[in-house]
Coordinates of C-alpha atoms in Angstrom, one line a residue:
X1 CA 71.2 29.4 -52.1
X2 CA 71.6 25.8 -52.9
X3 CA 73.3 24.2 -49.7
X4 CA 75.6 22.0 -51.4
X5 CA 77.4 24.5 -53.1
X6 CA 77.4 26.8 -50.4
X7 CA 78.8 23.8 -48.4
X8 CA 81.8 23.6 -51.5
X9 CA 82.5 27.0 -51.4
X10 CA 83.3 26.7 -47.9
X11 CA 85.6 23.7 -48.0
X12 CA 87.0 25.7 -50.5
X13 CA 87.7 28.9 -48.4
X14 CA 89.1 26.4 -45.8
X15 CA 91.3 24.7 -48.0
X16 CA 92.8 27.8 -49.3
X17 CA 93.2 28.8 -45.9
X18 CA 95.2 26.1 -45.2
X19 CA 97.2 26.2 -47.5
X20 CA 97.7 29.8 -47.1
X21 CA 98.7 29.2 -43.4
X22 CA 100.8 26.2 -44.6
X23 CA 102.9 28.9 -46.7
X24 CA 103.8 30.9 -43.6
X25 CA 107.1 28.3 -42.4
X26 CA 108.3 29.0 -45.6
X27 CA 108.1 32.8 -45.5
X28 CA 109.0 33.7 -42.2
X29 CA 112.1 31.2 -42.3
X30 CA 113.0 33.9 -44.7
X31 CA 113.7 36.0 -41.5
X32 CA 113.7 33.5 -38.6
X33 CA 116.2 30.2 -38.4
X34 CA 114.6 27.0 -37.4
X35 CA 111.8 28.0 -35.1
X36 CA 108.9 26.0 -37.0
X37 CA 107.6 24.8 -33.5
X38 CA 107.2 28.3 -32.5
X39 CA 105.7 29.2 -35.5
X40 CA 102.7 26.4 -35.7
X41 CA 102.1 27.6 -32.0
X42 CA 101.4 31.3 -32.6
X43 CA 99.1 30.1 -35.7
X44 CA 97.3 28.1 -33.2
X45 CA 96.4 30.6 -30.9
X46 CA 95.7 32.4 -34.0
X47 CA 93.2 30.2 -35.2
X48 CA 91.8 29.6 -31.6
X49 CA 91.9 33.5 -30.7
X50 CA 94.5 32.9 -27.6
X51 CA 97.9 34.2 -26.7
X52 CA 101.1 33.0 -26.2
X53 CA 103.9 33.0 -23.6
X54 CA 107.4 32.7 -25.4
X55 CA 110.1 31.6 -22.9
X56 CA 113.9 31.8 -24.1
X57 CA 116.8 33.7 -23.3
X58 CA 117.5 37.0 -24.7
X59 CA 118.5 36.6 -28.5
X60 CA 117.2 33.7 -30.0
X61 CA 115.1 36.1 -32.1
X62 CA 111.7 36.2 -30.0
X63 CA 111.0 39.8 -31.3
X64 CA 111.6 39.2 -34.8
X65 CA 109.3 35.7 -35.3
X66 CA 106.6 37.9 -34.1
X67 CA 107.6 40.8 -36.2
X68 CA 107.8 38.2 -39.2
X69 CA 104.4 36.0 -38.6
X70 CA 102.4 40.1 -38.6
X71 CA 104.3 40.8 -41.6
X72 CA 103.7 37.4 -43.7
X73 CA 99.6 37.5 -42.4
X74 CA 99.8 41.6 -43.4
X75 CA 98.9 42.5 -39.4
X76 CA 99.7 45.2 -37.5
X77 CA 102.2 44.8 -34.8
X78 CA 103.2 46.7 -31.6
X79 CA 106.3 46.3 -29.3
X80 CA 106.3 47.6 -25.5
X81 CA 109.2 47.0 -23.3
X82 CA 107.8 46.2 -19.8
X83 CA 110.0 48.2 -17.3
X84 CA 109.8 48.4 -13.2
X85 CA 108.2 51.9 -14.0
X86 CA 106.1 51.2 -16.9
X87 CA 102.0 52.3 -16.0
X88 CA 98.8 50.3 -17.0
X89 CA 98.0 53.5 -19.1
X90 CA 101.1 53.3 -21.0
X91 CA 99.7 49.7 -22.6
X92 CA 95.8 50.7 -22.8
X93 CA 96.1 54.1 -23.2
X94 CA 94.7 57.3 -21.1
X95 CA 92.1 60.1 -21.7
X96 CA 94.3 63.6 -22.7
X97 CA 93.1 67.0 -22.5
X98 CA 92.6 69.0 -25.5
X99 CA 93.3 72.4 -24.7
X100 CA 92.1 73.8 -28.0
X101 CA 88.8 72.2 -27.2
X102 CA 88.3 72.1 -23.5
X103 CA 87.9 68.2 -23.5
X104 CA 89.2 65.4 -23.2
X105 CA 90.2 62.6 -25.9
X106 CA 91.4 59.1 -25.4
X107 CA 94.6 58.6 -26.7
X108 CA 95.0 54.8 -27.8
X109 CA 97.8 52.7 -26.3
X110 CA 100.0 49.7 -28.1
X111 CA 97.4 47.3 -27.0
X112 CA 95.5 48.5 -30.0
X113 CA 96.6 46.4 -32.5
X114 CA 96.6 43.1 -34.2
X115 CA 99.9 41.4 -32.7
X116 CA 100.9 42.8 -29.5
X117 CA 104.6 41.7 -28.4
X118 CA 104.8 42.8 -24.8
X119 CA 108.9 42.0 -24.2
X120 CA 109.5 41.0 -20.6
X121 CA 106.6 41.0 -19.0
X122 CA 107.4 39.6 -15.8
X123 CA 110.0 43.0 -15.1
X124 CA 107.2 44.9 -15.0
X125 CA 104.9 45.3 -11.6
X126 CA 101.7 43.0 -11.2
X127 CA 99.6 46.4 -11.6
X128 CA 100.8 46.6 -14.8
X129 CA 100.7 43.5 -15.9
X130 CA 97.2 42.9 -15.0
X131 CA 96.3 45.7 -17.0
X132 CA 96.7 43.1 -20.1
X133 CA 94.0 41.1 -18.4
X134 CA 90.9 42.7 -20.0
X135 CA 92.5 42.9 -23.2
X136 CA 93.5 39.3 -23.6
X137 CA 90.1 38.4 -21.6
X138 CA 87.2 40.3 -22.9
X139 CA 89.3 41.9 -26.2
X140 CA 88.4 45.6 -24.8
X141 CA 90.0 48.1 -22.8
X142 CA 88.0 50.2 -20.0
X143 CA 89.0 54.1 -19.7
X144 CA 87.2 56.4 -17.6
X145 CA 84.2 53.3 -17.7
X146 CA 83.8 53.7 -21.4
X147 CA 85.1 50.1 -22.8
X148 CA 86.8 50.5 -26.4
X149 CA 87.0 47.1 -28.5
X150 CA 90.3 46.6 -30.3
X151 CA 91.0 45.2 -32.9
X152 CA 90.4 42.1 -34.7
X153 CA 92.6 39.4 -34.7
X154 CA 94.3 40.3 -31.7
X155 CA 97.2 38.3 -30.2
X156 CA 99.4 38.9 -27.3
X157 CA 102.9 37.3 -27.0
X158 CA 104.5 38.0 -23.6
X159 CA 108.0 37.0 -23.7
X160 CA 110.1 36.7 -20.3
X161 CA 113.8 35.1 -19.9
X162 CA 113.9 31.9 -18.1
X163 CA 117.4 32.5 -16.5
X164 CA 117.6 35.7 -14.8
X165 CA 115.3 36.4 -11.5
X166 CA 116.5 39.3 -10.3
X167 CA 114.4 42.4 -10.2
X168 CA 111.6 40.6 -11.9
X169 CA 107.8 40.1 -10.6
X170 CA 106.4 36.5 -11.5
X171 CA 103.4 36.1 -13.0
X172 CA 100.2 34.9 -11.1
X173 CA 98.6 31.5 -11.8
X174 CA 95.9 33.5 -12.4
X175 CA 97.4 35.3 -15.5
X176 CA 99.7 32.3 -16.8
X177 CA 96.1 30.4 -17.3
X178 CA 95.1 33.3 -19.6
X179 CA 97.9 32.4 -22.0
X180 CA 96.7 29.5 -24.1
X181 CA 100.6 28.1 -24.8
X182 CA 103.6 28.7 -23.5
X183 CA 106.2 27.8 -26.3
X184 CA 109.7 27.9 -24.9
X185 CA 112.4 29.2 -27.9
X186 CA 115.5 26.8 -27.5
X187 CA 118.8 28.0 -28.4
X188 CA 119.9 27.5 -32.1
X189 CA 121.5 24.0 -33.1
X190 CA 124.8 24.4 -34.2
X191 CA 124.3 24.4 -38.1
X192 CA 121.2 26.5 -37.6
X193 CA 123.3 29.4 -36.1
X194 CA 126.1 28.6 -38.8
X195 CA 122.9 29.6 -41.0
X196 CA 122.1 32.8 -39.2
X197 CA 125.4 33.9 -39.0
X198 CA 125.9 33.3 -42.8
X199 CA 122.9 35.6 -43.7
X200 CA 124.3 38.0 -41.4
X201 CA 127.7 38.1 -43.6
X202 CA 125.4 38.6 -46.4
X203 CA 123.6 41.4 -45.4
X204 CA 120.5 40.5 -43.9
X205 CA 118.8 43.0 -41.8
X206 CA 116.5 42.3 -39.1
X207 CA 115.0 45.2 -39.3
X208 CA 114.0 45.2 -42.6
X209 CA 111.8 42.4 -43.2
X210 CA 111.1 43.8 -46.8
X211 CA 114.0 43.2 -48.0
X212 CA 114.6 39.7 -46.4
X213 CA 111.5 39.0 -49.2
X214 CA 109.4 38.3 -46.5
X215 CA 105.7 38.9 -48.4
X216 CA 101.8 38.6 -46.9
X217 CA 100.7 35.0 -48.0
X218 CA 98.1 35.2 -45.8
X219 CA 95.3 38.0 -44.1
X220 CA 92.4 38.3 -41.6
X221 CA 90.4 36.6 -44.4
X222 CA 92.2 33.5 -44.1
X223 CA 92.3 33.6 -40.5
X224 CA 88.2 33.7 -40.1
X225 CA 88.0 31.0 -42.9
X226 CA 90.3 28.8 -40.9
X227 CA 88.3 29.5 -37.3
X228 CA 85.5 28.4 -39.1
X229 CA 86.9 24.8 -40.7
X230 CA 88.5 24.2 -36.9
X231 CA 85.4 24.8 -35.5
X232 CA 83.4 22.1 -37.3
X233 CA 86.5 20.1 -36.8
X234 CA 84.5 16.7 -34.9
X235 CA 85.8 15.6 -31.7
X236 CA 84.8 12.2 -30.6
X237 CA 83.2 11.4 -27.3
X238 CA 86.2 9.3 -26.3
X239 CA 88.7 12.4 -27.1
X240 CA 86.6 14.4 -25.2
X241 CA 87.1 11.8 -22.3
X242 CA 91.0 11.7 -22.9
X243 CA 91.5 15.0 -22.1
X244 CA 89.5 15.2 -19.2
X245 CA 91.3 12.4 -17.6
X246 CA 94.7 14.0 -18.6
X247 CA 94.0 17.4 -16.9
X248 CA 92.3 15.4 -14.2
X249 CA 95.2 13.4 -13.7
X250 CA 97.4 16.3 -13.0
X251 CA 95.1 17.2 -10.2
X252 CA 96.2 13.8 -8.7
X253 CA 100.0 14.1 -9.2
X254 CA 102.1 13.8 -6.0
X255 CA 104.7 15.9 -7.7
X256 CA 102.3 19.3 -8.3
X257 CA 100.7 21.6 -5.5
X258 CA 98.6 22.7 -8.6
X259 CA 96.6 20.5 -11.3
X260 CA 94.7 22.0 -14.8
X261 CA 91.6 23.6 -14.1
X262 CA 88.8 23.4 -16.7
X263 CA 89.9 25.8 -18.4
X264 CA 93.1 24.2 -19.2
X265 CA 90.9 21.5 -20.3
X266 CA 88.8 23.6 -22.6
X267 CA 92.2 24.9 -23.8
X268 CA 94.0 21.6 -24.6
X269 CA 90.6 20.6 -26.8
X270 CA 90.7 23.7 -28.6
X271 CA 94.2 23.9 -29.9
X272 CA 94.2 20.2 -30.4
X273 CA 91.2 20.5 -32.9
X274 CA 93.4 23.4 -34.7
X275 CA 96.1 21.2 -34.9
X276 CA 94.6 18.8 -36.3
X277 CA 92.9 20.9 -39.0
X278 CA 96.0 22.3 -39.9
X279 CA 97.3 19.1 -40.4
X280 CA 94.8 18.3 -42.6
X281 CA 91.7 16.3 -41.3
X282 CA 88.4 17.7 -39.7
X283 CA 88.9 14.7 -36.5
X284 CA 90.8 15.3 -33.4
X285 CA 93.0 11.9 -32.8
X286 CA 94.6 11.1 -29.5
X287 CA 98.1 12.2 -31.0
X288 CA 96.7 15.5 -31.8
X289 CA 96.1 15.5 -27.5
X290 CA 99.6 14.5 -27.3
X291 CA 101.1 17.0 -29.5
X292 CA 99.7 19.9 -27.8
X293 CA 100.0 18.7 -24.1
X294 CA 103.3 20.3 -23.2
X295 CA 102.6 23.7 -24.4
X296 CA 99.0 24.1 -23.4
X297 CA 99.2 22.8 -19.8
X298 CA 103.1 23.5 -18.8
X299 CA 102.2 26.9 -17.5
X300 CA 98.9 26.1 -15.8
X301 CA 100.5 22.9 -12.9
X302 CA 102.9 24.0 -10.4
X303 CA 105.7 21.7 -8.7
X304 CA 105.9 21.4 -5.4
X305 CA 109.3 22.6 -3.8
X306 CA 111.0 19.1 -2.5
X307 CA 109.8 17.8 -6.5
X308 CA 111.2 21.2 -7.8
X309 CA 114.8 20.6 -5.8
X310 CA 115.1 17.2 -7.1
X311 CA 114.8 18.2 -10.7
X312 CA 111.7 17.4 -11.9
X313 CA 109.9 19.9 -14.4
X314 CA 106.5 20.4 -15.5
X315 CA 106.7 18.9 -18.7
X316 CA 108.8 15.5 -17.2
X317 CA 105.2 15.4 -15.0
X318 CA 103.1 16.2 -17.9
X319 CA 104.8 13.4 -20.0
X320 CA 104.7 10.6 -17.0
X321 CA 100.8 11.5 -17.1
X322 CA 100.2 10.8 -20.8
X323 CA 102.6 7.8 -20.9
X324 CA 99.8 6.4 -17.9
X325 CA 96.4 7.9 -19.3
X326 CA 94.7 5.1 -21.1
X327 CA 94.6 6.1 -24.7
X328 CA 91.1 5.8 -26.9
X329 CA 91.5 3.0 -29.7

């Protein structure tokens, strides 16, 4: 094959891609009111095969973006409602006896699927939670020492309410650095919920995403084309220096007990190349850096208590750092 044109065809199958991805906003505002943000974040960890925390309280229409985003990229999707008694084997699954054949068969849990929305995950005990681990880590589950590969794309979004503490079981450091973002769902302006209210008085049904018109633009064909484009996206030495010294630079902060480990740093590269792809060019700019900042490395610093009781916040830190960080010209 001539390498020129296989080099066109694959600009090609990027370009489609993007555009493809591109149409998403439009389709799933079919469903979901002014949550673009949101959106663009759960593409990114799309495209860089990461998960998502969503933080915001309860009905600002967490469950249905997800819903939406596996129904306009033609995924499967897969709710579980993390509860105080909820087991690890209810998520991955367990091995059940047949008694008609005298063995026994694994039964698949929700984890096996394409989007997985797991709804309050910090009211659920750490046991539980850390059965996710594998999954979002190594993309397989482990029964009876047999491990079982799900399925591909596969994308968790944990959701937990920022608000209420009671009765709920914080997640480790450990497991918040497993979440590439943490995209936190504000509550509605005011002409935005005029909006929802008004397709609510027309009939809208959440539930029924067909009939909102909310159509696949886009499929696991798109999605590999695009991984591919974002991974010859070309990241300059001095970007590469930039983010270091960001995530270093929270190691240095006098307001956190806990900087962004290099995997933060890996991270914050990686979704800033798929922004910038997605944006259009195949270069990471420092901009790109800044746009992604906040919801890759929020989650992954922690405040120290005397910062924490004079109202300082992880992205007020985050923000001080890259006003200071030299930028690259």
């Amino acid at each position: 094959m001539d390498p020129t044109t296989d080099n066109a065809g694959n600009t090609g199958d990027a370009s489609r891609a993007r555009a493809s991805l591109e149409a998403l906003r439009a389709e799933i505002a079919k469903a979901v009111v002014g949550q673009d943000p949101a959106v663009t974040g759960l593409v990114v960890a799309l495209l860089c095969r990461g998960h998502v925390l969503l933080e915001g309280v309860p009905g600002v229409a967490k469950t249905l973006l997800v819903r939406s985003l596996a129904a306009a990229l033609e995924l499967d999707t897969k709710r579980v409602q993390f509860t105080p008694d909820l087991m690890p084997s209810d998520v991955t699954g367990s091995l059940v006896y047949d008694t008609r054949s005298a063995e026994f068969s694994f039964q698949p849990g929700p984890v096996f699927t394409n989007l997985l929305l797991a709804d309050e995950i910090n009211r659920t005990p750490p046991k539980t939670q850390s059965s996710l681990l594998e999954a979002m880590e190594e993309r397989q589950v482990t029964v009876d020492g047999k491990p079982r590969p799900l399925p591909e794309p596969f994308l968790v979004a944990a959701t937990q309410n920022p608000v209420e503490y009671e009765g709920t079981y914080p997640l480790p450091e450990a497991q918040l650095d497993r979440f590439l973002l943490k995209l936190t769902i504000p509550l509605p302006s005011r002409q935005d919920e005029i909006d929802v209210l008004t397709r609510h008085a027309s009939g809208f049904d959440p539930r029924d995403l067909h009939a909102a018109g909310v159509r696949p633009v886009a499929g696991p064909a798109e999605l590999e084309a695009a991984r591919v484009a974002v991974a010859k996206t070309h990241v300059h030495p001095e970007i590469t220096a930039y983010v270091v010294d960001i995530c270093r630079a929270t190691r240095e902060s006098p307001s956190l007990t806990l900087g962004v480990s290099p995997r933060g740093a890996t991270a914050l590269l990686a979704t800033s190349r798929a922004w910038a792809w997605l944006t259009g060019r195949d270069y990471v700019t420092p901009d790109d850096v800044k746009a992604l900042a906040l919801p890759t490395l929020r989650h992954r610093v922690q405040l120290r208590p005397e910062a924490e009781m004079e109202g300082v916040t992880a992205d007020s830190v985050i923000n001080a750092i890259l006003a200071h960080v030299p930028v690259p010209r």
